[in-house]
């Protein structure tokens, strides 16, 4: 059977690179990008694109039927920092899009779903170092509450209706192709842009705020590996912990200085500090390693090299 894939929220930070990677694997015509806005040139030019509001069940169902979609990657969401400003909008977007996709899978209109969770599912009472797969989860942010609820619903739809839904708790993601969309870890992308353009950066988190992070290439590879593994390998149907590296703003600044000698960082923490303070420092992802062979390739040194080289030349 021919595989047709729909990416929802394809023009965002992850969706853009995921769409391009899937089009490389399956051919442009088999990977339909969709969003409520148009995306970058390479996304728009390499395959079909639909303007689609994924909170609209009928519109979503129509696109899925038209392209005979089997697999959906649901990347639309309101991220942590923005969600604190618009709690009800965030809840409606994050939950209704997930229910729409899960219900289409329950009714056998699609076969397989990817939906991302986040380290935001953890909270101030979670052990903060090497946070285990199964632990106390009492998120205190709107975004974290929506992701934790989403995880429970994914698990429920799998157990109750046999829906093949797969998920990863992404850490903060660092990428150069697309800017981040309003999260608490956005500083780790902005800092590279400012290092190149102004040789200085004012960070909205404090110097010693350690958070789990990952380079986008690793995140995309993890997503595709999880989606391509045999169903019997998947023991977790809520969401998998995933890790690559952990660092704080002072440490990333030190590494950037190796490449840009005059680079200076200053600190003006804002409301995002309170969000970051409730999140883990580092993540134990041994379950993902054991179940489907996850292994990261990019540490902070390699990420910095990739970011500075690509931003300087693209
Ligand atoms: N980027 C990260 O560091 C990170 C970390 C953990 C989890 N995640 C999760 O990964 C997913 C993708 O994140 P991202 O960083 O690419 O987000 P993003 O904000 O960059 O992109 C989200 C996209 O969804 C689109 N969108 C918004 N409302 C929509 C709607 N009603 N219908 C269709 N599309 C809509 C937006 O236009 C945007 O292009 C989200 O679920 C997010 O919570 C991201």
Short mmCIF file of C-alpha atoms and ligand atoms in Angstrom, two decimals:
data_model
loop_
_atom_site.label_atom_id
_atom_site.label_comp_id
_atom_site.label_asym_id
_atom_site.label_seq_id
_atom_site.Cartn_x
_atom_site.Cartn_y
_atom_site.Cartn_z
CA UNK A 1 0.00 0.00 0.00
CA UNK A 2 1.22 3.50 -0.88
CA UNK A 3 1.95 5.66 2.17
CA UNK A 4 0.55 9.22 2.33
CA UNK A 5 1.54 11.41 5.25
CA UNK A 6 -0.04 14.60 6.62
CA UNK A 7 1.95 17.05 8.76
CA UNK A 8 -0.23 19.44 10.78
CA UNK A 9 1.58 22.62 11.89
CA UNK A 10 4.17 21.95 9.16
CA UNK A 11 5.46 25.54 9.01
CA UNK A 12 6.74 25.62 12.60
CA UNK A 13 10.21 25.00 14.01
CA UNK A 14 9.92 21.20 14.02
CA UNK A 15 7.27 20.76 11.30
CA UNK A 16 9.44 22.40 8.63
CA UNK A 17 12.40 20.08 9.12
CA UNK A 18 10.19 17.02 9.68
CA UNK A 19 8.34 17.67 6.41
CA UNK A 20 11.60 18.08 4.48
CA UNK A 21 13.03 14.87 6.00
CA UNK A 22 9.86 12.87 5.24
CA UNK A 23 9.79 14.20 1.66
CA UNK A 24 13.38 13.01 1.21
CA UNK A 25 12.34 9.53 2.39
CA UNK A 26 8.99 9.11 0.64
CA UNK A 27 9.05 11.64 -2.22
CA UNK A 28 7.45 15.11 -2.16
CA UNK A 29 4.04 14.05 -3.48
CA UNK A 30 3.53 11.61 -0.59
CA UNK A 31 4.01 14.16 2.20
CA UNK A 32 1.30 16.81 2.54
CA UNK A 33 2.25 19.86 4.60
CA UNK A 34 -0.54 21.83 6.30
CA UNK A 35 -0.77 24.84 8.58
CA UNK A 36 -2.87 27.97 9.17
CA UNK A 37 -0.13 30.02 7.45
CA UNK A 38 2.31 29.53 4.61
CA UNK A 39 5.83 28.33 5.36
CA UNK A 40 9.38 28.72 4.10
CA UNK A 41 10.17 28.57 0.39
CA UNK A 42 11.74 25.09 0.48
CA UNK A 43 8.70 23.72 2.30
CA UNK A 44 6.20 25.30 -0.09
CA UNK A 45 8.12 24.21 -3.20
CA UNK A 46 8.87 20.56 -2.41
CA UNK A 47 5.37 19.07 -2.20
CA UNK A 48 1.64 19.65 -1.64
CA UNK A 49 0.52 22.27 0.89
CA UNK A 50 -2.93 22.90 2.39
CA UNK A 51 -4.15 25.76 4.56
CA UNK A 52 -5.82 23.77 7.35
CA UNK A 53 -7.03 24.70 10.83
CA UNK A 54 -6.72 21.41 12.71
CA UNK A 55 -9.31 22.46 15.31
CA UNK A 56 -11.86 22.12 12.46
CA UNK A 57 -12.70 18.39 12.44
CA UNK A 58 -14.62 18.46 9.13
CA UNK A 59 -11.84 20.30 7.29
CA UNK A 60 -9.27 17.87 8.68
CA UNK A 61 -11.36 14.85 7.73
CA UNK A 62 -11.77 16.22 4.21
CA UNK A 63 -8.01 16.68 3.65
CA UNK A 64 -7.36 13.17 5.03
CA UNK A 65 -9.93 11.63 2.70
CA UNK A 66 -8.81 13.66 -0.35
CA UNK A 67 -5.14 12.64 -0.09
CA UNK A 68 -5.88 9.13 1.27
CA UNK A 69 -3.67 9.83 4.27
CA UNK A 70 -2.49 6.92 6.43
CA UNK A 71 -0.13 8.68 8.82
CA UNK A 72 -0.48 12.00 10.69
CA UNK A 73 2.18 14.04 12.52
CA UNK A 74 0.37 16.58 14.72
CA UNK A 75 2.83 19.43 15.34
CA UNK A 76 0.35 22.30 15.88
CA UNK A 77 0.32 23.61 19.46
CA UNK A 78 0.68 26.77 21.50
CA UNK A 79 4.06 26.61 23.25
CA UNK A 80 4.93 27.22 26.90
CA UNK A 81 5.67 30.96 27.04
CA UNK A 82 2.78 32.01 24.77
CA UNK A 83 0.35 29.64 26.50
CA UNK A 84 0.87 31.47 29.81
CA UNK A 85 -0.50 34.60 28.10
CA UNK A 86 -3.52 32.89 26.48
CA UNK A 87 -4.46 29.94 28.73
CA UNK A 88 -7.88 29.10 27.24
CA UNK A 89 -6.72 29.46 23.64
CA UNK A 90 -3.75 27.21 24.39
CA UNK A 91 -5.93 24.58 26.06
CA UNK A 92 -8.45 24.59 23.19
CA UNK A 93 -5.78 24.37 20.49
CA UNK A 94 -3.59 21.78 22.21
CA UNK A 95 -6.45 19.49 23.26
CA UNK A 96 -8.96 19.82 20.40
CA UNK A 97 -6.42 19.17 17.65
CA UNK A 98 -5.31 16.03 19.52
CA UNK A 99 -8.88 14.77 20.00
CA UNK A 100 -9.63 15.39 16.32
CA UNK A 101 -6.66 13.30 15.22
CA UNK A 102 -7.17 10.55 17.83
CA UNK A 103 -10.85 10.23 16.87
CA UNK A 104 -9.97 9.91 13.17
CA UNK A 105 -7.57 7.10 14.13
CA UNK A 106 -10.19 5.48 16.37
CA UNK A 107 -12.60 5.49 13.39
CA UNK A 108 -9.87 3.87 11.23
CA UNK A 109 -9.60 6.86 8.88
CA UNK A 110 -5.84 6.93 9.59
CA UNK A 111 -3.51 4.14 10.75
CA UNK A 112 -0.75 5.85 12.71
CA UNK A 113 -0.30 9.09 14.69
CA UNK A 114 2.71 10.99 16.00
CA UNK A 115 2.03 13.59 18.69
CA UNK A 116 4.83 15.34 20.61
CA UNK A 117 4.84 15.85 24.33
CA UNK A 118 7.45 17.86 26.23
CA UNK A 119 9.65 18.02 29.34
CA UNK A 120 6.97 20.54 30.46
CA UNK A 121 4.91 17.57 31.72
CA UNK A 122 7.19 17.54 34.76
CA UNK A 123 6.84 20.01 37.61
CA UNK A 124 8.45 21.38 40.76
CA UNK A 125 7.97 18.10 42.69
CA UNK A 126 9.62 15.94 40.02
CA UNK A 127 13.21 14.76 40.74
CA UNK A 128 15.16 17.30 38.68
CA UNK A 129 18.32 15.35 37.84
CA UNK A 130 18.12 12.36 35.50
CA UNK A 131 14.33 12.61 35.65
CA UNK A 132 12.97 9.05 35.27
CA UNK A 133 10.39 7.91 32.69
CA UNK A 134 7.84 7.21 35.42
CA UNK A 135 7.87 9.75 38.22
CA UNK A 136 5.88 12.50 39.96
CA UNK A 137 4.29 14.73 37.33
CA UNK A 138 2.60 17.85 38.68
CA UNK A 139 3.04 20.47 35.93
CA UNK A 140 2.27 24.06 36.94
CA UNK A 141 2.08 25.66 33.49
CA UNK A 142 -0.87 25.75 31.06
CA UNK A 143 1.32 24.12 28.42
CA UNK A 144 2.54 21.40 30.79
CA UNK A 145 -0.99 20.61 31.94
CA UNK A 146 -2.13 20.27 28.31
CA UNK A 147 0.81 17.99 27.44
CA UNK A 148 0.28 15.79 30.49
CA UNK A 149 -3.43 15.47 29.72
CA UNK A 150 -2.56 14.72 26.09
CA UNK A 151 -0.26 11.91 27.20
CA UNK A 152 -3.02 10.33 29.28
CA UNK A 153 -5.45 10.54 26.34
CA UNK A 154 -2.93 8.96 23.94
CA UNK A 155 -2.45 6.09 26.38
CA UNK A 156 -6.24 5.78 26.77
CA UNK A 157 -6.93 5.69 23.01
CA UNK A 158 -4.24 3.05 22.59
CA UNK A 159 -5.55 0.82 25.41
CA UNK A 160 -9.23 1.28 24.73
CA UNK A 161 -9.39 1.54 20.92
CA UNK A 162 -6.05 0.13 19.76
CA UNK A 163 -4.96 3.46 18.24
CA UNK A 164 -1.31 3.33 17.09
CA UNK A 165 -0.20 6.63 18.59
CA UNK A 166 3.48 7.29 19.33
CA UNK A 167 5.04 10.15 21.27
CA UNK A 168 8.24 11.71 22.53
CA UNK A 169 8.76 14.22 25.35
CA UNK A 170 11.02 16.58 23.39
CA UNK A 171 13.55 18.64 25.34
CA UNK A 172 14.30 22.21 24.15
CA UNK A 173 15.13 22.04 20.45
CA UNK A 174 17.96 23.93 18.76
CA UNK A 175 17.75 24.55 15.00
CA UNK A 176 18.93 26.97 12.34
CA UNK A 177 16.37 26.53 9.51
CA UNK A 178 13.32 27.92 11.35
CA UNK A 179 12.99 30.18 14.39
CA UNK A 180 11.37 28.75 17.55
CA UNK A 181 7.70 29.47 18.22
CA UNK A 182 7.35 30.90 21.75
CA UNK A 183 8.91 28.38 24.14
CA UNK A 184 11.01 28.71 27.30
CA UNK A 185 14.13 27.23 25.67
CA UNK A 186 14.08 29.69 22.71
CA UNK A 187 17.13 31.46 24.17
CA UNK A 188 19.34 28.57 23.01
CA UNK A 189 18.51 29.45 19.38
CA UNK A 190 18.39 33.26 19.71
CA UNK A 191 21.84 33.31 21.31
CA UNK A 192 23.51 31.98 18.13
CA UNK A 193 21.73 34.52 15.91
CA UNK A 194 22.74 37.42 18.20
CA UNK A 195 26.28 36.09 18.63
CA UNK A 196 26.76 36.37 14.87
CA UNK A 197 24.90 39.64 14.28
CA UNK A 198 25.78 41.67 17.42
CA UNK A 199 28.43 39.65 19.32
CA UNK A 200 26.25 40.04 22.43
CA UNK A 201 23.06 38.58 23.86
CA UNK A 202 20.75 39.42 26.75
CA UNK A 203 19.37 36.16 28.11
CA UNK A 204 15.86 35.89 29.60
CA UNK A 205 16.99 33.06 31.89
CA UNK A 206 19.59 33.20 34.68
CA UNK A 207 23.17 32.04 34.07
CA UNK A 208 22.83 28.77 36.01
CA UNK A 209 19.43 27.58 34.70
CA UNK A 210 20.22 24.10 33.44
CA UNK A 211 17.74 22.52 30.99
CA UNK A 212 17.66 19.42 28.78
CA UNK A 213 18.24 20.30 25.10
CA UNK A 214 18.65 18.60 21.71
CA UNK A 215 19.83 19.54 18.23
CA UNK A 216 17.03 19.36 15.64
CA UNK A 217 18.70 16.64 13.51
CA UNK A 218 18.63 14.32 16.53
CA UNK A 219 14.98 15.18 17.26
CA UNK A 220 13.91 14.46 13.67
CA UNK A 221 15.87 11.21 13.59
CA UNK A 222 14.32 10.11 16.92
CA UNK A 223 10.83 10.89 15.60
CA UNK A 224 11.35 8.88 12.42
CA UNK A 225 12.99 5.99 14.30
CA UNK A 226 10.07 5.78 16.73
CA UNK A 227 7.53 5.95 13.88
CA UNK A 228 9.34 3.25 11.89
CA UNK A 229 9.92 0.74 14.68
CA UNK A 230 7.70 -2.35 14.96
CA UNK A 231 4.67 -1.75 17.24
CA UNK A 232 5.73 -4.52 19.63
CA UNK A 233 8.90 -2.55 20.48
CA UNK A 234 6.81 0.32 21.84
CA UNK A 235 6.17 -0.24 25.53
CA UNK A 236 5.15 3.34 26.33
CA UNK A 237 2.00 4.74 24.73
CA UNK A 238 1.88 7.96 26.75
CA UNK A 239 5.25 9.50 25.76
CA UNK A 240 8.94 8.59 25.85
CA UNK A 241 11.61 10.54 27.75
CA UNK A 242 14.33 11.58 25.30
CA UNK A 243 17.73 13.18 26.02
CA UNK A 244 20.87 14.39 24.30
CA UNK A 245 22.56 17.10 26.41
CA UNK A 246 21.96 19.48 29.31
CA UNK A 247 23.51 22.92 29.83
CA UNK A 248 22.87 26.38 31.23
CA UNK A 249 23.18 29.82 29.54
CA UNK A 250 26.66 30.44 31.00
CA UNK A 251 27.94 27.17 29.51
CA UNK A 252 26.55 27.81 26.02
CA UNK A 253 28.06 31.33 26.13
CA UNK A 254 31.49 29.87 27.02
CA UNK A 255 31.42 27.54 24.01
CA UNK A 256 30.29 30.34 21.67
CA UNK A 257 33.29 32.42 22.88
CA UNK A 258 35.61 29.74 21.48
CA UNK A 259 34.35 30.74 18.01
CA UNK A 260 33.46 34.42 18.58
CA UNK A 261 36.08 35.81 20.97
CA UNK A 262 34.29 39.13 21.72
CA UNK A 263 30.93 37.53 22.48
CA UNK A 264 29.31 38.82 25.68
CA UNK A 265 26.24 37.58 27.52
CA UNK A 266 24.14 39.48 30.09
CA UNK A 267 21.11 38.32 32.04
CA UNK A 268 17.65 39.86 32.44
CA UNK A 269 15.37 37.03 33.61
CA UNK A 270 11.65 37.51 32.80
CA UNK A 271 8.47 35.46 33.39
CA UNK A 272 10.04 32.51 31.56
CA UNK A 273 12.46 31.98 34.48
CA UNK A 274 9.56 30.79 36.66
CA UNK A 275 8.60 28.24 33.98
CA UNK A 276 12.18 26.98 33.57
CA UNK A 277 12.56 26.65 37.35
CA UNK A 278 9.87 23.94 37.40
CA UNK A 279 11.44 21.85 34.62
CA UNK A 280 14.11 19.11 34.96
CA UNK A 281 17.87 19.71 34.62
CA UNK A 282 18.45 16.40 32.86
CA UNK A 283 16.46 13.43 31.61
CA UNK A 284 16.87 9.65 31.94
CA UNK A 285 15.95 8.21 28.53
CA UNK A 286 17.06 4.60 29.11
CA UNK A 287 13.59 3.29 28.22
CA UNK A 288 13.80 4.84 24.71
CA UNK A 289 17.34 3.43 24.38
CA UNK A 290 16.19 -0.06 25.36
CA UNK A 291 12.86 -0.18 23.52
CA UNK A 292 13.78 1.25 20.11
CA UNK A 293 17.52 1.85 20.22
CA UNK A 294 17.63 5.63 20.70
CA UNK A 295 21.10 7.21 20.74
CA UNK A 296 21.86 10.95 20.33
CA UNK A 297 24.65 12.18 18.03
CA UNK A 298 24.92 15.90 18.86
CA UNK A 299 26.45 17.31 22.06
CA UNK A 300 26.76 21.05 22.83
CA UNK A 301 30.13 21.37 21.08
CA UNK A 302 28.88 19.76 17.85
CA UNK A 303 25.57 21.67 18.00
CA UNK A 304 27.42 24.99 18.35
CA UNK A 305 29.63 24.22 15.37
CA UNK A 306 26.59 23.32 13.22
CA UNK A 307 24.58 26.36 14.33
CA UNK A 308 27.33 28.94 13.76
CA UNK A 309 28.46 27.44 10.43
CA UNK A 310 24.95 27.19 9.01
CA UNK A 311 23.72 30.56 10.27
CA UNK A 312 26.82 32.25 8.88
CA UNK A 313 26.39 30.74 5.41
CA UNK A 314 22.58 30.50 4.96
N1 LIG B 1 10.37 23.39 19.76
C1 LIG B 1 10.59 22.82 20.93
O1 LIG B 1 11.62 23.07 21.56
C2 LIG B 1 9.59 21.83 21.48
C3 LIG B 1 9.92 21.14 22.67
C4 LIG B 1 8.99 20.23 23.19
C5 LIG B 1 7.80 19.97 22.51
N2 LIG B 1 7.51 20.64 21.35
C6 LIG B 1 6.23 20.33 20.69
O2 LIG B 1 6.42 20.03 19.32
C7 LIG B 1 5.31 20.51 18.55
C8 LIG B 1 5.82 21.46 17.45
O3 LIG B 1 6.53 22.51 18.08
P1 LIG B 1 7.23 23.69 17.26
O4 LIG B 1 8.35 24.16 18.10
O5 LIG B 1 7.47 23.28 15.88
O6 LIG B 1 6.07 24.78 17.33
P2 LIG B 1 5.89 26.09 16.42
O7 LIG B 1 5.14 27.08 17.25
O8 LIG B 1 7.18 26.48 15.81
O9 LIG B 1 4.94 25.53 15.25
C9 LIG B 1 3.58 25.22 15.46
C10 LIG B 1 2.87 25.42 14.14
O10 LIG B 1 1.49 25.12 14.32
C11 LIG B 1 0.72 26.03 13.53
N3 LIG B 1 -0.65 26.12 14.06
C12 LIG B 1 -1.12 26.88 15.06
N4 LIG B 1 -2.44 26.70 15.20
C13 LIG B 1 -2.82 25.81 14.26
C14 LIG B 1 -4.07 25.22 13.91
N5 LIG B 1 -5.20 25.54 14.54
N6 LIG B 1 -4.10 24.35 12.87
C15 LIG B 1 -2.95 24.02 12.21
N7 LIG B 1 -1.73 24.55 12.49
C16 LIG B 1 -1.69 25.43 13.52
C17 LIG B 1 1.49 27.34 13.66
O11 LIG B 1 1.14 28.23 12.60
C18 LIG B 1 2.94 26.86 13.60
O12 LIG B 1 3.45 26.87 12.28
C19 LIG B 1 4.36 21.16 19.55
O13 LIG B 1 3.41 20.22 19.98
C20 LIG B 1 5.26 21.50 20.71
O14 LIG B 1 4.55 21.56 21.90
C21 LIG B 1 8.37 21.56 20.83
#
